PDB file of C-alpha atoms in Angstrom:
ATOM      1  CA  MET A 153     116.745  70.606  97.870  1.00 48.00           C
ATOM      2  CA  THR A 154     118.003  74.465  98.075  1.00 60.00           C
ATOM      3  CA  SER A 155     118.259  76.626  94.578  1.00 74.00           C
ATOM      4  CA  GLU A 156     121.129  78.411  95.421  1.00 83.00           C
ATOM      5  CA  PRO A 157     121.218  82.156  95.995  1.00 87.00           C
ATOM      6  CA  THR A 158     121.578  84.829  93.500  1.00 92.00           C
ATOM      7  CA  CYS A 159     124.740  87.802  93.370  1.00 94.00           C
ATOM      8  CA  GLU A 160     121.855  89.955  94.397  1.00 93.00           C
ATOM      9  CA  SER A 161     119.776  88.286  97.444  1.00 94.00           C
ATOM     10  CA  VAL A 162     123.166  87.234  98.949  1.00 95.00           C
ATOM     11  CA  LEU A 163     124.221  91.039  98.617  1.00 95.00           C
ATOM     12  CA  ILE A 164     120.915  92.228 100.621  1.00 95.00           C
ATOM     13  CA  ALA A 165     121.793  89.546 103.342  1.00 95.00           C
ATOM     14  CA  ALA A 166     125.119  90.429 103.523  1.00 94.00           C
ATOM     15  CA  MET A 167     124.117  94.237 104.070  1.00 95.00           C
ATOM     16  CA  ALA A 168     121.476  92.737 106.691  1.00 94.00           C
ATOM     17  CA  MET A 169     124.048  91.370 108.257  1.00 94.00           C
ATOM     18  CA  ALA A 170     126.108  94.450 108.344  1.00 93.00           C
ATOM     19  CA  ASP A 171     123.796  95.854 109.191  1.00 93.00           C
ATOM     20  CA  GLY A 172     123.536  93.905 112.463  1.00 93.00           C
ATOM     21  CA  GLU A 173     119.767  92.626 111.017  1.00 94.00           C
ATOM     22  CA  THR A 174     118.951  89.518 110.309  1.00 91.00           C
ATOM     23  CA  PRO A 175     119.459  88.539 106.889  1.00 91.00           C
ATOM     24  CA  PRO A 176     117.112  86.746 104.806  1.00 91.00           C
ATOM     25  CA  ILE A 177     119.060  84.142 103.561  1.00 92.00           C
ATOM     26  CA  ALA A 178     121.059  81.883 105.928  1.00 92.00           C
ATOM     27  CA  PRO A 179     124.866  83.830 106.809  1.00 93.00           C
ATOM     28  CA  GLU A 180     126.711  80.569 105.754  1.00 93.00           C
ATOM     29  CA  LEU A 181     125.014  80.528 102.565  1.00 93.00           C
ATOM     30  CA  VAL A 182     126.560  83.767 102.097  1.00 93.00           C
ATOM     31  CA  ALA A 183     129.575  83.209 102.861  1.00 94.00           C
ATOM     32  CA  ALA A 184     130.069  80.278 101.071  1.00 94.00           C
ATOM     33  CA  HIS A 185     128.810  82.307  97.666  1.00 94.00           C
ATOM     34  CA  LEU A 186     130.893  84.928  98.598  1.00 94.00           C
ATOM     35  CA  SER A 187     133.857  82.943  98.777  1.00 94.00           C
ATOM     36  CA  GLY A 188     133.265  82.005  95.607  1.00 93.00           C
ATOM     37  CA  CYS A 189     132.364  84.719  94.233  1.00 94.00           C
ATOM     38  CA  ALA A 190     134.768  87.805  93.300  1.00 95.00           C
ATOM     39  CA  SER A 191     132.265  90.149  92.061  1.00 94.00           C
ATOM     40  CA  CYS A 192     130.195  90.025  94.506  1.00 94.00           C
ATOM     41  CA  ARG A 193     133.029  90.296  96.861  1.00 95.00           C
ATOM     42  CA  VAL A 194     133.902  93.459  95.245  1.00 94.00           C
ATOM     43  CA  ASP A 195     130.765  94.546  95.596  1.00 93.00           C
ATOM     44  CA  ALA A 196     130.355  94.081  99.345  1.00 93.00           C
ATOM     45  CA  SER A 197     132.924  95.899  99.973  1.00 93.00           C
ATOM     46  CA  ALA A 198     131.993  98.824  98.393  1.00 92.00           C
ATOM     47  CA  LEU A 199     128.507  98.423  99.966  1.00 92.00           C
ATOM     48  CA  ASP A 200     129.584  97.698 103.262  1.00 92.00           C
ATOM     49  CA  ALA A 201     132.572 101.572 102.664  1.00 90.00           C
ATOM     50  CA  THR A 202     129.453 103.127 101.488  1.00 90.00           C
ATOM     51  CA  ARG A 203     127.541 102.309 104.672  1.00 91.00           C
ATOM     52  CA  ALA A 204     130.824 102.438 107.013  1.00 90.00           C
ATOM     53  CA  LEU A 205     130.984 106.261 105.671  1.00 88.00           C
ATOM     54  CA  LEU A 206     127.085 107.173 106.101  1.00 89.00           C
ATOM     55  CA  ASP A 207     127.438 105.806 109.754  1.00 89.00           C
ATOM     56  CA  ARG A 208     130.311 108.351 110.194  1.00 88.00           C
ATOM     57  CA  CYS A 209     127.264 111.575 108.846  1.00 87.00           C
ATOM     58  CA  GLN A 210     124.933 112.872 111.080  1.00 86.00           C
ATOM     59  CA  ARG A 211     122.028 115.039 109.957  1.00 85.00           C
ATOM     60  CA  GLN A 212     122.240 119.018 110.266  1.00 82.00           C
ATOM     61  CA  PRO A 213     120.712 119.960 113.429  1.00 82.00           C
ATOM     62  CA  ALA A 214     117.432 122.340 112.487  1.00 79.00           C
ATOM     63  CA  SER A 215     116.504 125.557 113.867  1.00 79.00           C
ATOM     64  CA  GLY A 216     114.100 127.288 114.929  1.00 82.00           C
ATOM     65  CA  ASP A 217     110.019 127.310 116.287  1.00 90.00           C
ATOM     66  CA  LEU A 218     107.015 126.315 113.926  1.00 91.00           C
ATOM     67  CA  TRP A 219     104.849 126.668 117.027  1.00 92.00           C
ATOM     68  CA  PRO A 220     104.342 130.095 116.081  1.00 91.00           C
ATOM     69  CA  ALA A 221     102.839 129.438 112.561  1.00 90.00           C
ATOM     70  CA  VAL A 222     101.051 126.029 113.745  1.00 91.00           C
ATOM     71  CA  SER A 223      99.603 127.963 116.365  1.00 89.00           C
ATOM     72  CA  ARG A 224      98.396 131.166 114.352  1.00 90.00           C
ATOM     73  CA  ARG A 225      96.578 128.466 111.512  1.00 88.00           C
ATOM     74  CA  ILE A 226      95.566 126.634 114.277  1.00 85.00           C
ATOM     75  CA  GLY A 227      93.724 130.041 115.902  1.00 82.00           C
ATOM     76  CA  ALA A 228      92.278 131.450 112.075  1.00 76.00           C
ATOM     77  CA  GLY A 229      91.063 127.439 112.193  1.00 66.00           C
ATOM     78  CA  GLU A 230      89.885 127.259 115.294  1.00 46.00           C
ATOM     79  CA  THR A 231      88.729 123.381 115.830  1.00 48.00           C
ATOM     80  CA  PRO A 232      89.678 120.292 114.401  1.00 43.00           C
ATOM     81  CA  ALA A 233      88.140 119.192 111.441  1.00 43.00           C
ATOM     82  CA  PRO A 234      84.692 117.285 111.835  1.00 47.00           C
ATOM     83  CA  SER A 235      84.902 113.722 111.744  1.00 45.00           C
ATOM     84  CA  SER A 236      85.256 113.269 107.840  1.00 50.00           C
ATOM     85  CA  ASP A 237      83.522 109.876 107.561  1.00 55.00           C
ATOM     86  CA  ARG A 238      80.575 111.687 108.803  1.00 59.00           C
ATOM     87  CA  ALA A 239      81.041 115.027 107.226  1.00 58.00           C
ATOM     88  CA  VAL A 240      81.194 112.373 103.267  1.00 62.00           C
ATOM     89  CA  TRP A 241      77.762 110.838 105.015  1.00 71.00           C
ATOM     90  CA  ALA A 242      76.273 114.013 105.761  1.00 73.00           C
ATOM     91  CA  THR A 243      76.761 115.510 102.516  1.00 70.00           C
ATOM     92  CA  PHE A 244      75.736 112.754  99.987  1.00 74.00           C
ATOM     93  CA  LEU A 245      72.719 111.966 102.427  1.00 81.00           C
ATOM     94  CA  ALA A 246      72.157 115.266 101.756  1.00 78.00           C
ATOM     95  CA  LEU A 247      72.713 114.292  97.646  1.00 76.00           C
ATOM     96  CA  ALA A 248      70.571 111.632  97.968  1.00 81.00           C
ATOM     97  CA  LEU A 249      67.544 113.514  99.191  1.00 82.00           C
ATOM     98  CA  SER A 250      68.000 115.883  96.969  1.00 76.00           C
ATOM     99  CA  LEU A 251      67.915 114.253  94.143  1.00 77.00           C
ATOM    100  CA  VAL A 252      64.717 112.224  95.157  1.00 82.00           C
ATOM    101  CA  GLY A 253      63.104 115.059  96.332  1.00 77.00           C
ATOM    102  CA  ALA A 254      63.868 116.649  92.779  1.00 72.00           C
ATOM    103  CA  ARG A 255      63.032 113.185  90.797  1.00 75.00           C
ATOM    104  CA  VAL A 256      59.641 113.063  92.690  1.00 78.00           C
ATOM    105  CA  LEU A 257      58.772 116.128  91.682  1.00 72.00           C
ATOM    106  CA  LEU A 258      59.520 115.686  88.284  1.00 72.00           C
ATOM    107  CA  ALA A 259      57.202 112.744  88.060  1.00 75.00           C
ATOM    108  CA  ALA A 260      54.634 114.502  89.669  1.00 73.00           C
ATOM    109  CA  THR A 261      54.403 117.286  87.341  1.00 69.00           C
ATOM    110  CA  PRO A 262      55.140 116.501  83.492  1.00 66.00           C
ATOM    111  CA  ASP A 263      53.097 119.036  82.207  1.00 67.00           C
ATOM    112  CA  PHE A 264      54.268 121.874  84.693  1.00 66.00           C
ATOM    113  CA  PRO A 265      56.046 124.444  83.042  1.00 68.00           C
ATOM    114  CA  ILE A 266      59.790 125.030  83.391  1.00 71.00           C
ATOM    115  CA  ALA A 267      60.199 127.537  85.841  1.00 67.00           C
ATOM    116  CA  ILE A 268      58.727 124.870  87.992  1.00 66.00           C
ATOM    117  CA  LYS A 269      60.865 122.483  86.966  1.00 68.00           C
ATOM    118  CA  LEU A 270      63.397 124.114  87.695  1.00 74.00           C
ATOM    119  CA  ILE A 271      63.156 124.089  91.777  1.00 72.00           C
ATOM    120  CA  ALA A 272      64.352 120.534  91.148  1.00 68.00           C
ATOM    121  CA  VAL A 273      67.759 121.457  90.223  1.00 72.00           C
ATOM    122  CA  ALA A 274      67.221 124.361  92.617  1.00 77.00           C
ATOM    123  CA  LEU A 275      67.040 121.437  95.059  1.00 72.00           C
ATOM    124  CA  ALA A 276      69.877 119.912  94.606  1.00 70.00           C
ATOM    125  CA  VAL A 277      72.226 123.727  94.138  1.00 75.00           C
ATOM    126  CA  ALA A 278      70.842 123.989  97.432  1.00 73.00           C
ATOM    127  CA  THR A 279      71.826 121.002  98.653  1.00 68.00           C
ATOM    128  CA  PHE A 280      75.884 121.819  97.705  1.00 68.00           C
ATOM    129  CA  ALA A 281      75.170 125.343  99.450  1.00 68.00           C
ATOM    130  CA  VAL A 282      73.765 123.975 102.624  1.00 61.00           C
ATOM    131  CA  VAL A 283      76.645 121.089 103.422  1.00 59.00           C
ATOM    132  CA  ARG A 284      79.609 123.581 101.458  1.00 56.00           C
ATOM    133  CA  GLU A 285      80.731 120.838  99.972  1.00 52.00           C
ATOM    134  CA  ASN A 286      81.144 119.566  96.543  1.00 54.00           C
ATOM    135  CA  PRO A 287      81.073 115.383  96.817  1.00 49.00           C
ATOM    136  CA  PHE A 288      82.455 115.039  93.900  1.00 53.00           C
ATOM    137  CA  LYS A 289      85.941 116.660  94.978  1.00 49.00           C
ATOM    138  CA  ILE A 290      88.650 114.804  96.053  1.00 48.00           C
ATOM    139  CA  ASP A 291      89.173 114.229  99.003  1.00 45.00           C
ATOM    140  CA  THR A 292      92.308 113.765  99.996  1.00 46.00           C
ATOM    141  CA  GLY A 293      91.114 114.345 104.235  1.00 43.00           C
ATOM    142  CA  LEU A 294      90.035 110.640 103.097  1.00 44.00           C
ATOM    143  CA  ARG A 295      94.323 109.411 102.041  1.00 46.00           C
ATOM    144  CA  LEU A 296      95.046 111.410 105.583  1.00 47.00           C
ATOM    145  CA  GLY A 297      92.188 108.965 107.272  1.00 41.00           C
ATOM    146  CA  GLN A 298      93.502 105.938 106.196  1.00 42.00           C
ATOM    147  CA  GLU A 299      97.103 105.930 106.878  1.00 41.00           C
TER     148      GLU A 299
ATOM    149  CA  MET B1161     102.822 115.457 129.279  1.00 80.00           C
ATOM    150  CA  ASP B1162     102.795 112.211 126.969  1.00 90.00           C
ATOM    151  CA  ASP B1163     101.805 112.215 123.536  1.00 90.00           C
ATOM    152  CA  LEU B1164      98.771 110.601 123.917  1.00 90.00           C
ATOM    153  CA  GLU B1165      97.498 113.165 127.381  1.00 92.00           C
ATOM    154  CA  ALA B1166      98.165 116.345 124.144  1.00 91.00           C
ATOM    155  CA  ILE B1167      95.845 114.729 121.952  1.00 92.00           C
ATOM    156  CA  THR B1168      93.146 114.207 124.482  1.00 92.00           C
ATOM    157  CA  ARG B1169      93.463 117.411 126.193  1.00 92.00           C
ATOM    158  CA  CYS B1170      93.621 118.928 122.019  1.00 89.00           C
ATOM    159  CA  ARG B1171      90.100 116.692 120.880  1.00 89.00           C
ATOM    160  CA  ALA B1172      88.674 118.202 124.238  1.00 88.00           C
ATOM    161  CA  GLY B1173      90.218 122.118 122.678  1.00 86.00           C
ATOM    162  CA  ASP B1174      92.933 122.405 124.903  1.00 88.00           C
ATOM    163  CA  HIS B1175      94.592 123.768 120.851  1.00 87.00           C
ATOM    164  CA  GLU B1176      97.617 124.975 123.531  1.00 89.00           C
ATOM    165  CA  ALA B1177      98.263 121.054 124.388  1.00 91.00           C
ATOM    166  CA  PHE B1178      99.493 120.762 120.661  1.00 92.00           C
ATOM    167  CA  ARG B1179     102.716 122.673 121.611  1.00 93.00           C
ATOM    168  CA  HIS B1180     104.112 119.898 122.875  1.00 93.00           C
ATOM    169  CA  LEU B1181     103.870 117.695 119.997  1.00 94.00           C
ATOM    170  CA  VAL B1182     105.357 120.590 117.671  1.00 94.00           C
ATOM    171  CA  GLY B1183     107.694 120.798 120.067  1.00 93.00           C
ATOM    172  CA  ARG B1184     109.086 117.239 120.267  1.00 94.00           C
ATOM    173  CA  TYR B1185     109.185 116.567 117.090  1.00 94.00           C
ATOM    174  CA  GLN B1186     109.585 119.359 114.790  1.00 94.00           C
ATOM    175  CA  ALA B1187     113.678 118.954 114.322  1.00 92.00           C
ATOM    176  CA  GLU B1188     113.185 115.702 113.566  1.00 91.00           C
ATOM    177  CA  ALA B1189     109.978 116.393 111.319  1.00 93.00           C
ATOM    178  CA  ILE B1190     111.870 119.255 108.798  1.00 92.00           C
ATOM    179  CA  GLY B1191     114.794 116.472 109.385  1.00 90.00           C
ATOM    180  CA  HIS B1192     112.826 114.025 107.678  1.00 92.00           C
ATOM    181  CA  ALA B1193     110.913 116.193 105.483  1.00 92.00           C
ATOM    182  CA  CYS B1194     115.051 118.079 104.644  1.00 89.00           C
ATOM    183  CA  ALA B1195     115.792 114.102 103.278  1.00 88.00           C
ATOM    184  CA  ILE B1196     113.279 114.324 100.653  1.00 89.00           C
ATOM    185  CA  LEU B1197     113.464 117.910  99.682  1.00 88.00           C
ATOM    186  CA  GLY B1198     116.591 118.012  99.335  1.00 81.00           C
ATOM    187  CA  ARG B1199     116.044 121.886 100.703  1.00 82.00           C
ATOM    188  CA  ARG B1200     116.016 122.703 104.169  1.00 83.00           C
ATOM    189  CA  GLU B1201     113.616 126.068 104.099  1.00 84.00           C
ATOM    190  CA  ASP B1202     111.340 124.261 102.152  1.00 88.00           C
ATOM    191  CA  ALA B1203     111.238 121.450 104.824  1.00 90.00           C
ATOM    192  CA  ALA B1204     109.952 124.236 107.652  1.00 91.00           C
ATOM    193  CA  ASP B1205     107.184 124.695 105.003  1.00 92.00           C
ATOM    194  CA  ALA B1206     106.388 121.161 104.767  1.00 93.00           C
ATOM    195  CA  ALA B1207     106.841 120.280 108.461  1.00 94.00           C
ATOM    196  CA  GLN B1208     104.683 123.188 109.589  1.00 94.00           C
ATOM    197  CA  ASP B1209     101.992 122.160 106.885  1.00 93.00           C
ATOM    198  CA  ALA B1210     101.892 118.362 108.235  1.00 95.00           C
ATOM    199  CA  PHE B1211     101.697 119.852 111.147  1.00 95.00           C
ATOM    200  CA  PHE B1212      98.770 121.926 110.856  1.00 94.00           C
ATOM    201  CA  SER B1213      96.921 118.959 108.656  1.00 93.00           C
ATOM    202  CA  ALA B1214      97.563 116.351 111.712  1.00 94.00           C
ATOM    203  CA  PHE B1215      95.948 118.694 114.126  1.00 93.00           C
ATOM    204  CA  ARG B1216      92.940 119.020 111.718  1.00 91.00           C
ATOM    205  CA  ALA B1217      93.023 115.056 111.962  1.00 91.00           C
ATOM    206  CA  LEU B1218      93.443 114.041 115.403  1.00 91.00           C
ATOM    207  CA  ASP B1219      90.004 113.076 115.321  1.00 89.00           C
ATOM    208  CA  ARG B1220      91.722 110.118 113.612  1.00 89.00           C
ATOM    209  CA  PHE B1221      94.135 109.408 115.179  1.00 90.00           C
ATOM    210  CA  ASP B1222      94.489 105.946 115.898  1.00 89.00           C
ATOM    211  CA  ASP B1223      94.844 106.329 120.101  1.00 89.00           C
ATOM    212  CA  GLN B1224      96.805 102.663 120.053  1.00 89.00           C
ATOM    213  CA  ARG B1225      98.994 104.005 117.195  1.00 88.00           C
ATOM    214  CA  ARG B1226     101.929 106.173 117.709  1.00 90.00           C
ATOM    215  CA  PHE B1227     102.305 109.776 116.871  1.00 93.00           C
ATOM    216  CA  TYR B1228     104.959 110.065 114.969  1.00 93.00           C
ATOM    217  CA  PRO B1229     104.731 107.269 112.601  1.00 92.00           C
ATOM    218  CA  TRP B1230     101.095 108.810 111.545  1.00 93.00           C
ATOM    219  CA  PHE B1231     102.806 112.005 111.729  1.00 94.00           C
ATOM    220  CA  TYR B1232     104.938 110.853 109.040  1.00 94.00           C
ATOM    221  CA  THR B1233     102.431 109.684 106.644  1.00 93.00           C
ATOM    222  CA  ILE B1234     101.356 112.634 106.841  1.00 94.00           C
ATOM    223  CA  LEU B1235     104.091 114.447 106.467  1.00 95.00           C
ATOM    224  CA  ARG B1236     105.751 113.053 104.190  1.00 93.00           C
ATOM    225  CA  ASN B1237     102.438 113.520 101.355  1.00 92.00           C
ATOM    226  CA  ARG B1238     102.868 116.284 102.068  1.00 92.00           C
ATOM    227  CA  CYS B1239     107.020 116.799 101.052  1.00 92.00           C
ATOM    228  CA  LEU B1240     105.720 114.322  97.087  1.00 90.00           C
ATOM    229  CA  SER B1241     102.604 116.614  96.846  1.00 89.00           C
ATOM    230  CA  MET B1242     105.291 119.762  97.665  1.00 89.00           C
ATOM    231  CA  LEU B1243     107.556 118.064  95.021  1.00 87.00           C
ATOM    232  CA  ALA B1244     105.218 116.738  92.582  1.00 83.00           C
ATOM    233  CA  ASP B1245     103.847 121.293  92.474  1.00 78.00           C
ATOM    234  CA  ARG B1246     107.840 122.384  92.432  1.00 67.00           C
ATOM    235  CA  THR B1247     109.650 119.912  90.901  1.00 58.00           C
ATOM    236  CA  ALA B1248     110.890 123.090  88.445  1.00 49.00           C
ATOM    237  CA  HIS B1249     111.730 125.303  91.604  1.00 54.00           C
ATOM    238  CA  LEU B1250     113.121 122.678  93.900  1.00 54.00           C
ATOM    239  CA  SER B1251     115.813 121.911  91.720  1.00 49.00           C
ATOM    240  CA  ALA B1252     116.798 125.303  89.971  1.00 46.00           C
ATOM    241  CA  THR B1253     117.654 126.759  93.933  1.00 48.00           C
ATOM    242  CA  LEU B1254     119.052 123.456  95.424  1.00 51.00           C
ATOM    243  CA  ASP B1255     123.100 124.259  96.290  1.00 55.00           C
ATOM    244  CA  GLY B1256     125.438 124.459  99.253  1.00 59.00           C
ATOM    245  CA  ILE B1257     124.904 121.443 101.881  1.00 60.00           C
ATOM    246  CA  GLU B1258     121.200 121.243 103.145  1.00 76.00           C
ATOM    247  CA  LEU B1259     121.488 117.588 104.708  1.00 80.00           C
ATOM    248  CA  LEU B1260     124.548 117.257 106.627  1.00 82.00           C
ATOM    249  CA  ALA B1261     126.049 118.581 109.575  1.00 82.00           C
ATOM    250  CA  ALA B1262     130.438 118.460 109.385  1.00 79.00           C
ATOM    251  CA  VAL B1263     131.228 116.254 111.700  1.00 80.00           C
ATOM    252  CA  PRO B1264     135.122 115.103 112.576  1.00 82.00           C
ATOM    253  CA  GLY B1265     136.535 112.077 110.400  1.00 80.00           C
ATOM    254  CA  VAL B1266     134.363 113.118 107.673  1.00 80.00           C
ATOM    255  CA  ALA B1267     136.731 116.076 105.545  1.00 83.00           C
ATOM    256  CA  PRO B1268     134.547 118.940 104.271  1.00 84.00           C
ATOM    257  CA  ASP B1269     134.992 117.914 101.371  1.00 85.00           C
ATOM    258  CA  ASP B1270     133.960 114.428 100.861  1.00 84.00           C
ATOM    259  CA  LEU B1271     130.928 115.839 103.061  1.00 86.00           C
ATOM    260  CA  LEU B1272     130.230 117.651 100.231  1.00 86.00           C
ATOM    261  CA  ALA B1273     131.034 114.528  97.489  1.00 87.00           C
ATOM    262  CA  LEU B1274     128.174 112.893  99.865  1.00 88.00           C
ATOM    263  CA  GLU B1275     126.152 115.869  99.618  1.00 87.00           C
ATOM    264  CA  GLU B1276     126.011 116.242  95.758  1.00 87.00           C
ATOM    265  CA  ALA B1277     124.971 112.140  95.773  1.00 89.00           C
ATOM    266  CA  LEU B1278     122.556 112.295  98.021  1.00 89.00           C
ATOM    267  CA  ARG B1279     120.934 114.600  96.199  1.00 86.00           C
ATOM    268  CA  ALA B1280     121.578 112.843  92.902  1.00 87.00           C
ATOM    269  CA  LEU B1281     119.095 109.930  94.137  1.00 89.00           C
ATOM    270  CA  SER B1282     115.680 110.218  94.611  1.00 90.00           C
ATOM    271  CA  PRO B1283     113.717 111.624  97.249  1.00 89.00           C
ATOM    272  CA  ASP B1284     112.686 107.710  98.228  1.00 91.00           C
ATOM    273  CA  GLU B1285     116.026 106.877  97.905  1.00 93.00           C
ATOM    274  CA  ARG B1286     117.426 109.423 100.389  1.00 91.00           C
ATOM    275  CA  GLU B1287     114.619 109.170 102.401  1.00 92.00           C
ATOM    276  CA  ILE B1288     115.667 105.350 103.915  1.00 94.00           C
ATOM    277  CA  LEU B1289     119.522 106.540 103.648  1.00 94.00           C
ATOM    278  CA  THR B1290     118.782 108.901 105.978  1.00 91.00           C
ATOM    279  CA  LEU B1291     116.869 107.403 107.894  1.00 92.00           C
ATOM    280  CA  ARG B1292     118.509 104.592 107.753  1.00 94.00           C
ATOM    281  CA  HIS B1293     122.002 106.401 109.192  1.00 92.00           C
ATOM    282  CA  LEU B1294     120.869 109.197 110.323  1.00 89.00           C
ATOM    283  CA  ASP B1295     118.911 108.245 112.104  1.00 89.00           C
ATOM    284  CA  GLY B1296     119.650 104.908 113.420  1.00 90.00           C
ATOM    285  CA  LEU B1297     116.616 103.228 112.378  1.00 93.00           C
ATOM    286  CA  SER B1298     116.190  99.462 112.185  1.00 95.00           C
ATOM    287  CA  TYR B1299     114.895  97.461 109.418  1.00 96.00           C
ATOM    288  CA  ALA B1300     111.453  97.358 111.493  1.00 94.00           C
ATOM    289  CA  GLU B1301     110.946 101.100 112.555  1.00 93.00           C
ATOM    290  CA  LEU B1302     111.236 101.410 108.787  1.00 94.00           C
ATOM    291  CA  ALA B1303     109.043  99.186 108.115  1.00 94.00           C
ATOM    292  CA  GLU B1304     106.771 100.986 109.914  1.00 91.00           C
ATOM    293  CA  LEU B1305     107.726 103.757 109.576  1.00 90.00           C
ATOM    294  CA  LEU B1306     106.865 103.686 105.314  1.00 91.00           C
ATOM    295  CA  ALA B1307     104.048 101.266 105.742  1.00 90.00           C
ATOM    296  CA  VAL B1308     105.950  97.711 103.922  1.00 93.00           C
ATOM    297  CA  PRO B1309     107.229  94.964 104.933  1.00 95.00           C
ATOM    298  CA  GLN B1310     110.680  94.426 105.644  1.00 94.00           C
ATOM    299  CA  GLY B1311     111.560  92.771 102.303  1.00 93.00           C
ATOM    300  CA  THR B1312     111.025  95.770 101.339  1.00 95.00           C
ATOM    301  CA  VAL B1313     112.513  97.548 103.580  1.00 95.00           C
ATOM    302  CA  MET B1314     116.200  95.794 102.720  1.00 96.00           C
ATOM    303  CA  SER B1315     115.750  96.220  98.808  1.00 95.00           C
ATOM    304  CA  ARG B1316     114.758  99.742  98.929  1.00 96.00           C
ATOM    305  CA  LEU B1317     117.846 100.025 101.390  1.00 96.00           C
ATOM    306  CA  PHE B1318     120.205  97.703  98.999  1.00 96.00           C
ATOM    307  CA  ASN B1319     119.615  99.702  95.749  1.00 95.00           C
ATOM    308  CA  ALA B1320     119.518 103.090  97.742  1.00 95.00           C
ATOM    309  CA  ARG B1321     123.278 101.953  98.768  1.00 95.00           C
ATOM    310  CA  LYS B1322     124.296 100.962  95.472  1.00 94.00           C
ATOM    311  CA  ARG B1323     122.784 103.905  93.224  1.00 94.00           C
ATOM    312  CA  LEU B1324     124.710 106.060  96.068  1.00 93.00           C
ATOM    313  CA  ARG B1325     127.625 104.355  95.464  1.00 92.00           C
ATOM    314  CA  ASP B1326     127.578 104.519  91.503  1.00 90.00           C
ATOM    315  CA  SER B1327     126.626 108.286  92.338  1.00 87.00           C
ATOM    316  CA  LEU B1328     130.108 108.612  94.809  1.00 85.00           C
ATOM    317  CA  GLY B1329     132.464 106.872  91.891  1.00 79.00           C
ATOM    318  CA  LYS B1330     130.733 109.778  89.557  1.00 70.00           C
ATOM    319  CA  GLU B1331     131.257 112.520  91.694  1.00 61.00           C
ATOM    320  CA  ALA B1332     135.238 111.043  92.416  1.00 60.00           C
ATOM    321  CA  ASP B1333     135.809 110.823  88.383  1.00 61.00           C
ATOM    322  CA  ARG B1334     134.743 114.451  88.178  1.00 60.00           C
TER     323      ARG B1334
END
């Protein structure tokens, strides 16, 4: 048993056919629905007129050369960024090592003065400084990489 | 030089090779950014930013892909982030024709009405309509560029056309 297509699915199929694309439902079903649905005939005709108007238009041509500005920025940044994956792994590895180091230091020196314990904190801070990366920031570069 | 050769040379340190990609795609990129942002000046800024980001991300480019669809994702993200940051500024400065060129057979008033109607749409709607009708992309090409299934392309295009028709109707009633 084949269910009757909805008005919207018929209009979408009619649009695809007018665009020269394969419609999601059979053309015979579209024709049959349109012949019996005055509202869809009106809608299909209006949508087709909109399509025809758009098809007659052209994009305004772009002028200007972006290369000088892009080139300047490339020159200032010098080389492409290293692989993001490598940079992220290096960051987290360095952070993990420093935290483990801090934990070991704290465990080994329960009675040491606070100044000594601060060395552990300094280690973690130094990690941030050395890798020049805040591992808690949102890395938009990662998103680009996945795309 | 083809795109892949330019990319390979860039990765090897020949930054000048990136000129090939900028030269080849800048007009397209500005046009596409303009469709999303609605303003040519912002579009040029977005395209410039996107080319620079693409250059920095070339290490992550998959050589099996075509350059422009990959670049388009970067460009689109940049445009959307500009819109999110500067909505008030952008909407306040929109006037005149930025998207469409004068063509024989379309009266200037009709062109202006169409531009106004396009501008009343959401960036997504404007984007898919202009890619389809001004660039003549097929549904398969739209699906690749927008990274969505063809069924989604059809429903988005249908809704955008319906909104444009309604918007044109409102313009005509004024």
